[in-house]
mmCIF file of C-alpha atoms and ligand atoms in Angstrom:
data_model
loop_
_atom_site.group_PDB
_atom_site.id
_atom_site.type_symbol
_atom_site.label_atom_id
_atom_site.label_comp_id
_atom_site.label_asym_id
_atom_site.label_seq_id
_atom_site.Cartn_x
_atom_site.Cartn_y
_atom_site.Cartn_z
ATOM 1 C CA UNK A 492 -9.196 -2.373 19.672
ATOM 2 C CA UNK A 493 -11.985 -5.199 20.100
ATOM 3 C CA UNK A 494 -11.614 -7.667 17.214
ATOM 4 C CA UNK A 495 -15.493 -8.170 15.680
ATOM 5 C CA UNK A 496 -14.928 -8.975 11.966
ATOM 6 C CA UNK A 497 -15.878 -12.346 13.032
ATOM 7 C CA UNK A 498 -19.838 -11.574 13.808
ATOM 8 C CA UNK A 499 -21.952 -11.977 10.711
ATOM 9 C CA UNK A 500 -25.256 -10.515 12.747
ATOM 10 C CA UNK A 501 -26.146 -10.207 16.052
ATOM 11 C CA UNK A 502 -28.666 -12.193 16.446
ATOM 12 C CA UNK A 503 -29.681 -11.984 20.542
ATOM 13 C CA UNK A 504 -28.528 -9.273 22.460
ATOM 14 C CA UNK A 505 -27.345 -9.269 26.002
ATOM 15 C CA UNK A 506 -30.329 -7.288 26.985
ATOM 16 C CA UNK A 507 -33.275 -9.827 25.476
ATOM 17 C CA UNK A 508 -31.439 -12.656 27.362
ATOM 18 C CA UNK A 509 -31.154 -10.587 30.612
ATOM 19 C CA UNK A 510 -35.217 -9.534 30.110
ATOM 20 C CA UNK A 511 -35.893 -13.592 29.098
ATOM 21 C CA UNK A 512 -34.458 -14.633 32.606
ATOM 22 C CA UNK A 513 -36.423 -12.359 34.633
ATOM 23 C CA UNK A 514 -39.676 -13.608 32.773
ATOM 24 C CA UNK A 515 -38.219 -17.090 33.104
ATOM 25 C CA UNK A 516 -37.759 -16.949 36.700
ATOM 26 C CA UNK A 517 -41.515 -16.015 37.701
ATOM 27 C CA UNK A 518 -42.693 -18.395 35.126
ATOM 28 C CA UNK A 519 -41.206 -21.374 36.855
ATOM 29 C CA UNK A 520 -41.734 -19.958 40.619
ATOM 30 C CA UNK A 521 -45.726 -19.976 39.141
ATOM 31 C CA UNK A 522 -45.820 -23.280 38.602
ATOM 32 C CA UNK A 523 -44.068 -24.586 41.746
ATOM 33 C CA UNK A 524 -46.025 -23.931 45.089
ATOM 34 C CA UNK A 525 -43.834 -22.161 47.607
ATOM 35 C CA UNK A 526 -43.027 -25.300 49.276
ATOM 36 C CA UNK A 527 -41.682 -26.960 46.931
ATOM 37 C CA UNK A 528 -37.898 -27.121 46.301
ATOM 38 C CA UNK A 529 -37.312 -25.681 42.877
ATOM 39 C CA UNK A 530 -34.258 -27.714 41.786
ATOM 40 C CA UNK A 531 -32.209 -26.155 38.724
ATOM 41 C CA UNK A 532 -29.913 -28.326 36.581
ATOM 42 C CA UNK A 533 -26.750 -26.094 34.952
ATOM 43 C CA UNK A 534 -25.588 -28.199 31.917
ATOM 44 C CA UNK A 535 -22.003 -27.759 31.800
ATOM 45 C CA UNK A 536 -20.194 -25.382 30.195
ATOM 46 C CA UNK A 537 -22.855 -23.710 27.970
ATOM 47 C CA UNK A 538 -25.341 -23.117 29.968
ATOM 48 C CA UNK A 539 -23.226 -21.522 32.902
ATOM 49 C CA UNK A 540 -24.018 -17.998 31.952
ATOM 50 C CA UNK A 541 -27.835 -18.620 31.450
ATOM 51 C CA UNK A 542 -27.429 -20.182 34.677
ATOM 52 C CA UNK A 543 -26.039 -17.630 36.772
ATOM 53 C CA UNK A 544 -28.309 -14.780 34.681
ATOM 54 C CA UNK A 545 -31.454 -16.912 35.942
ATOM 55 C CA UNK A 546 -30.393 -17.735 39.279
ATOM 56 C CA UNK A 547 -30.427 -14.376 40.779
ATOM 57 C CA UNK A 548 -34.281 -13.415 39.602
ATOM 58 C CA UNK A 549 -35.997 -16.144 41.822
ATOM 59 C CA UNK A 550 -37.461 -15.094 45.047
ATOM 60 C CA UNK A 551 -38.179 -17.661 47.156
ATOM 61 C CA UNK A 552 -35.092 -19.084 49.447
ATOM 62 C CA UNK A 553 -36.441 -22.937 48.475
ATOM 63 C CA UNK A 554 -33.968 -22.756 44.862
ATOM 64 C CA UNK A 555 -31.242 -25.296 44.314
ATOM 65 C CA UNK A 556 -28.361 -25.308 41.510
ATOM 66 C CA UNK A 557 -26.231 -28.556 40.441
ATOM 67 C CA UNK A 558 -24.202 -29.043 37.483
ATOM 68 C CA UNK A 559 -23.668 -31.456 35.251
ATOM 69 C CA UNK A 560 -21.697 -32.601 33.180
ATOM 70 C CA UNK A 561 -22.510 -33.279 28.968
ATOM 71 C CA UNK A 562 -20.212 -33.211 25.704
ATOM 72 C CA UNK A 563 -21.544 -34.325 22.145
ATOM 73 C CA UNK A 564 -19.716 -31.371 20.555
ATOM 74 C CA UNK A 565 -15.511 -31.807 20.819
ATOM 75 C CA UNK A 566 -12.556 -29.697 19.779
ATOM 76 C CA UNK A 567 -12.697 -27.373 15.934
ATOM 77 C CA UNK A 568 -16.263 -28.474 14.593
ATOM 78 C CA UNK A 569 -19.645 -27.635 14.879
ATOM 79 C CA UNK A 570 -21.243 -30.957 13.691
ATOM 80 C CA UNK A 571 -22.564 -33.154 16.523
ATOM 81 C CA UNK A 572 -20.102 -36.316 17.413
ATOM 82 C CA UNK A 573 -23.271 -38.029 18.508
ATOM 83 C CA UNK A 574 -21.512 -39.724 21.438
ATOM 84 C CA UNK A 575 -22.661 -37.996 24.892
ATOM 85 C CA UNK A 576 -20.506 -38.567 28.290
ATOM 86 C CA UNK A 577 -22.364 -37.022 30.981
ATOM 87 C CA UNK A 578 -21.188 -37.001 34.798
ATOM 88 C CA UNK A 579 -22.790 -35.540 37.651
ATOM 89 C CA UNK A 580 -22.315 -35.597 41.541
ATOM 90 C CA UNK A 581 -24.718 -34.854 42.856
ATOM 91 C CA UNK A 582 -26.868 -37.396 42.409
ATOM 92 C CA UNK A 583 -28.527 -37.919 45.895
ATOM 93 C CA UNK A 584 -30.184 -34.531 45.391
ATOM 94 C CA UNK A 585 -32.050 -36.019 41.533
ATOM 95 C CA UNK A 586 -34.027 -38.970 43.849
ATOM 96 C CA UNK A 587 -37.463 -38.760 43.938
ATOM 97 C CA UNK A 588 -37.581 -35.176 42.581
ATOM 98 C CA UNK A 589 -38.544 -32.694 39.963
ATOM 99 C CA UNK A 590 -35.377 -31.674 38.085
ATOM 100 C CA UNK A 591 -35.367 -28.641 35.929
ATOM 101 C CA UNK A 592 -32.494 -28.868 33.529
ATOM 102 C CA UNK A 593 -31.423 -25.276 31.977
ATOM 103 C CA UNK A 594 -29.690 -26.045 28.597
ATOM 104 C CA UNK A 595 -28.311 -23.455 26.343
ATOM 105 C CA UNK A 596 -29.183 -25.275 22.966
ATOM 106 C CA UNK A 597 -31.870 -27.702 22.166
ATOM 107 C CA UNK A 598 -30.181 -28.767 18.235
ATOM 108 C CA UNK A 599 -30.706 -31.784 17.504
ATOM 109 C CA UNK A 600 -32.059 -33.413 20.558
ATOM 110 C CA UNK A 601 -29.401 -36.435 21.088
ATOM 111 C CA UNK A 602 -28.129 -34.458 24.384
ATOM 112 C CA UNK A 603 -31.389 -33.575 26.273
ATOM 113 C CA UNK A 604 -32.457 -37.122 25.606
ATOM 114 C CA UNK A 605 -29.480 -38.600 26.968
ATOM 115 C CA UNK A 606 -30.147 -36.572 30.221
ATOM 116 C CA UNK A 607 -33.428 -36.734 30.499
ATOM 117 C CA UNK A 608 -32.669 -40.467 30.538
ATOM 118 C CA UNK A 609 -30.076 -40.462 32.827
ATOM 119 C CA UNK A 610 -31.451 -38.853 35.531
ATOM 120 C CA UNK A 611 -34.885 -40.747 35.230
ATOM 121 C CA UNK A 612 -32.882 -43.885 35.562
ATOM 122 C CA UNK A 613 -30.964 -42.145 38.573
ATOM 123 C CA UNK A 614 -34.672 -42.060 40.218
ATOM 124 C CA UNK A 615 -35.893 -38.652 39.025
ATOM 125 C CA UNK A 616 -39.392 -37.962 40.084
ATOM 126 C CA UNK A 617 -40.243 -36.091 36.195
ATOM 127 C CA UNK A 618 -37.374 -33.762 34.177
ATOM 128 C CA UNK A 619 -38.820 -30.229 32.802
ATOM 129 C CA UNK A 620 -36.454 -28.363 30.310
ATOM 130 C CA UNK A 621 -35.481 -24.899 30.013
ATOM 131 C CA UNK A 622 -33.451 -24.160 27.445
ATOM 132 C CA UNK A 623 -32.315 -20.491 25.813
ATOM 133 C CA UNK A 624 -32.198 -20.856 22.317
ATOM 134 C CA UNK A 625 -34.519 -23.845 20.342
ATOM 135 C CA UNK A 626 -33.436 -25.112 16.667
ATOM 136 C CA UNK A 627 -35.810 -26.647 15.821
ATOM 137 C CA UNK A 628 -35.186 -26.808 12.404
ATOM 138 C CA UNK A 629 -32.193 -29.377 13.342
ATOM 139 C CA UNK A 630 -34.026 -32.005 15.712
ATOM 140 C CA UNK A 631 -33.504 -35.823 15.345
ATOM 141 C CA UNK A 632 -35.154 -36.718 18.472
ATOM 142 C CA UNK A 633 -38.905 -35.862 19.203
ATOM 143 C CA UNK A 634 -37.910 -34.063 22.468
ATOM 144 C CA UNK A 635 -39.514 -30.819 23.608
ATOM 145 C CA UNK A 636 -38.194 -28.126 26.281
ATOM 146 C CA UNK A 637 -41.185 -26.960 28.367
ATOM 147 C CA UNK A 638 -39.674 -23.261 28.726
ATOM 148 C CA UNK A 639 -38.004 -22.167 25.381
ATOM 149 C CA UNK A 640 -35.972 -18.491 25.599
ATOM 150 C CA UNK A 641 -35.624 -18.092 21.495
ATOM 151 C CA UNK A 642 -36.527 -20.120 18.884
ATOM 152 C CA UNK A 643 -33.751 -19.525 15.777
ATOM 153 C CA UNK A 644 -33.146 -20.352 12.482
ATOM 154 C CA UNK A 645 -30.472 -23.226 11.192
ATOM 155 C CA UNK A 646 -27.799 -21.307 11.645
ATOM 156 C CA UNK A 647 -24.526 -22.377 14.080
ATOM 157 C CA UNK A 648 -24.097 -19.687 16.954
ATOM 158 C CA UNK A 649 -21.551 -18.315 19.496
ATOM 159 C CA UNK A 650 -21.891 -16.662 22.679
ATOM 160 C CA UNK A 651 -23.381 -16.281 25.980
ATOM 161 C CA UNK A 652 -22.118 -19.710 26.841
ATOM 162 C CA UNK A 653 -22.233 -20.986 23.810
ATOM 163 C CA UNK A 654 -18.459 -21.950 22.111
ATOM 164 C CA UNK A 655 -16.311 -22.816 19.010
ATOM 165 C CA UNK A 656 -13.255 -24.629 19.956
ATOM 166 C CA UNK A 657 -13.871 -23.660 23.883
ATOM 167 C CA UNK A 658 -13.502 -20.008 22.617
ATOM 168 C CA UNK A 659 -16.592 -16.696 22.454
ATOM 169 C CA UNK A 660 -17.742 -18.026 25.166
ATOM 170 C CA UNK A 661 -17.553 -14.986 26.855
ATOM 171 C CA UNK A 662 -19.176 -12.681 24.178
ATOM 172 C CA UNK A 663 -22.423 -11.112 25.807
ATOM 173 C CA UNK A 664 -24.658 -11.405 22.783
ATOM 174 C CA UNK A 665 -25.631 -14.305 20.777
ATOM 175 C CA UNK A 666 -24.082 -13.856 17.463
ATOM 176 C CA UNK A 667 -23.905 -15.729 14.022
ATOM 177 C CA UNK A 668 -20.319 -15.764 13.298
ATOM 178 C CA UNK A 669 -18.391 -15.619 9.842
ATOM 179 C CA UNK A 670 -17.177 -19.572 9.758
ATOM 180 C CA UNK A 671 -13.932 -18.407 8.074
ATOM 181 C CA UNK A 672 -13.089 -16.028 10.547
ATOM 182 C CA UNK A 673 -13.189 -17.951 14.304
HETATM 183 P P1 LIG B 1295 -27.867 -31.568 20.492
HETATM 184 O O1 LIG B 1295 -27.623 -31.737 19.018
HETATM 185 O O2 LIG B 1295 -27.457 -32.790 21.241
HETATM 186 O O3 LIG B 1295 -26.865 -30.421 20.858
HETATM 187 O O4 LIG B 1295 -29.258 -31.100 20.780
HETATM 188 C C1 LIG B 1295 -26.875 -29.767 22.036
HETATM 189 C C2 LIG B 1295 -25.478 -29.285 22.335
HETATM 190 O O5 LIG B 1295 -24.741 -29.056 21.114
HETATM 191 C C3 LIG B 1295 -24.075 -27.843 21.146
HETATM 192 N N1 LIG B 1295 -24.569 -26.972 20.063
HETATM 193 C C4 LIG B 1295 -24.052 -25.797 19.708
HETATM 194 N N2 LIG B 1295 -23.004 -25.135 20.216
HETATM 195 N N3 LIG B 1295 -23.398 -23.381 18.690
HETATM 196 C C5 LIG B 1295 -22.672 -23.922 19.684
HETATM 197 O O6 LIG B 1295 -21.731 -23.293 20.141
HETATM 198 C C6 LIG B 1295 -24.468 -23.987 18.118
HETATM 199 O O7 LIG B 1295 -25.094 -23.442 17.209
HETATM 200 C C7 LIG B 1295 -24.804 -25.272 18.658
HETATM 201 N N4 LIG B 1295 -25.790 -26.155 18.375
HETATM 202 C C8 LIG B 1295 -25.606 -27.180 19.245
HETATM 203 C C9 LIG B 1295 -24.321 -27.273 22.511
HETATM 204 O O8 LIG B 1295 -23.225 -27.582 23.329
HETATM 205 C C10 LIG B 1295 -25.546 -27.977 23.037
HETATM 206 O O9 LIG B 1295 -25.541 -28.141 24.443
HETATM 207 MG MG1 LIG B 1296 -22.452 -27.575 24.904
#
């Protein structure tokens, strides 16, 4: 039998995130005329899930998907290291365009702004954010996404993407676990 002792609440369920990326993917294609190439930025590992959820919803052929590449969070802990290494590349694709990075957390802010800064320095024409869950709660940096899924409370979450110790990734629901129990 399935091992949940772990899960404290449930506190987004598969089915909200799959309804959020169908509303997600006509919000963006409304603000991009048909011509223009709507260029998606996965944020690696988290936000592969979100990713490939999203992907599937847009209409238009004109939709591109990179990765990249960030870490601030490393091995058993949930505190921020504060150092980011970010690689990507694909960088010939960033020049001169609009980026739309998909990110499954906005915490504190230190990685977004790291990114957002990289790729304007890489010659990014302007950098919208989409990420699924917002905390605000824990920001540092005055950064704002310009598509938020959920906005949650301080609490440290698994799932859907989102890890502890490269582990729950694969859980379909956003939960809050027991901190004891991982
Ligand atoms: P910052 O603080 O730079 O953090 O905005 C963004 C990255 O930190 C990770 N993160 C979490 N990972 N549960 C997780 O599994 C959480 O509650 C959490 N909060 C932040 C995540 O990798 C995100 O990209
Ligand atoms: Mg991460």
């Amino acid at each position: 039998m399935e091992n949940t002792d772990y899960i404290k609440e449930v506190l987004i369920t598969h089915e909200e995130i799959v309804s959020y990326c169908k509303r997600l993917a006509i919000e963006i294609e409304d603000t991009f005329s048909e011509e223009e190439e709507i260029i998606l930025l996965c944020v690696l590992k988290g936000s592969l899930p979100f990713t490939a959820e999203l992907l599937p919803n847009f209409k238009r052929p004109n939709v591109i998907c990179e990765f990249i590449r960030a870490s601030s969070y490393e091995g058993k802990t949930s505190e921020s290291k504060g150092v980011i290494d970010i690689s990507c590349n694909t960088l010939e694709i960033i020049e001169g365009k609009t980026i739309i990075i998909l990110e499954d957390i906005l915490d504190t802010g230190k990685t977004l702004e790291a990114i957002k800064g990289y790729l304007m320095a890489k010659g990014a024409k302007e950098v919208k954010v989409a990420t699924l869950l917002d905390k605000p709660e824990r920001r540092i940096v005055d950064i704002y996404a310009d598509y938020v899924g959920f906005t949650i409370p301080n609490h440290f979450v698994i799932g859907f993407g989102l890890d502890y110790d490269e582990k729950y990734r694969n859980l379909k629901d956003i939960v809050i676990p027991y901190p004891e129990k991982l």
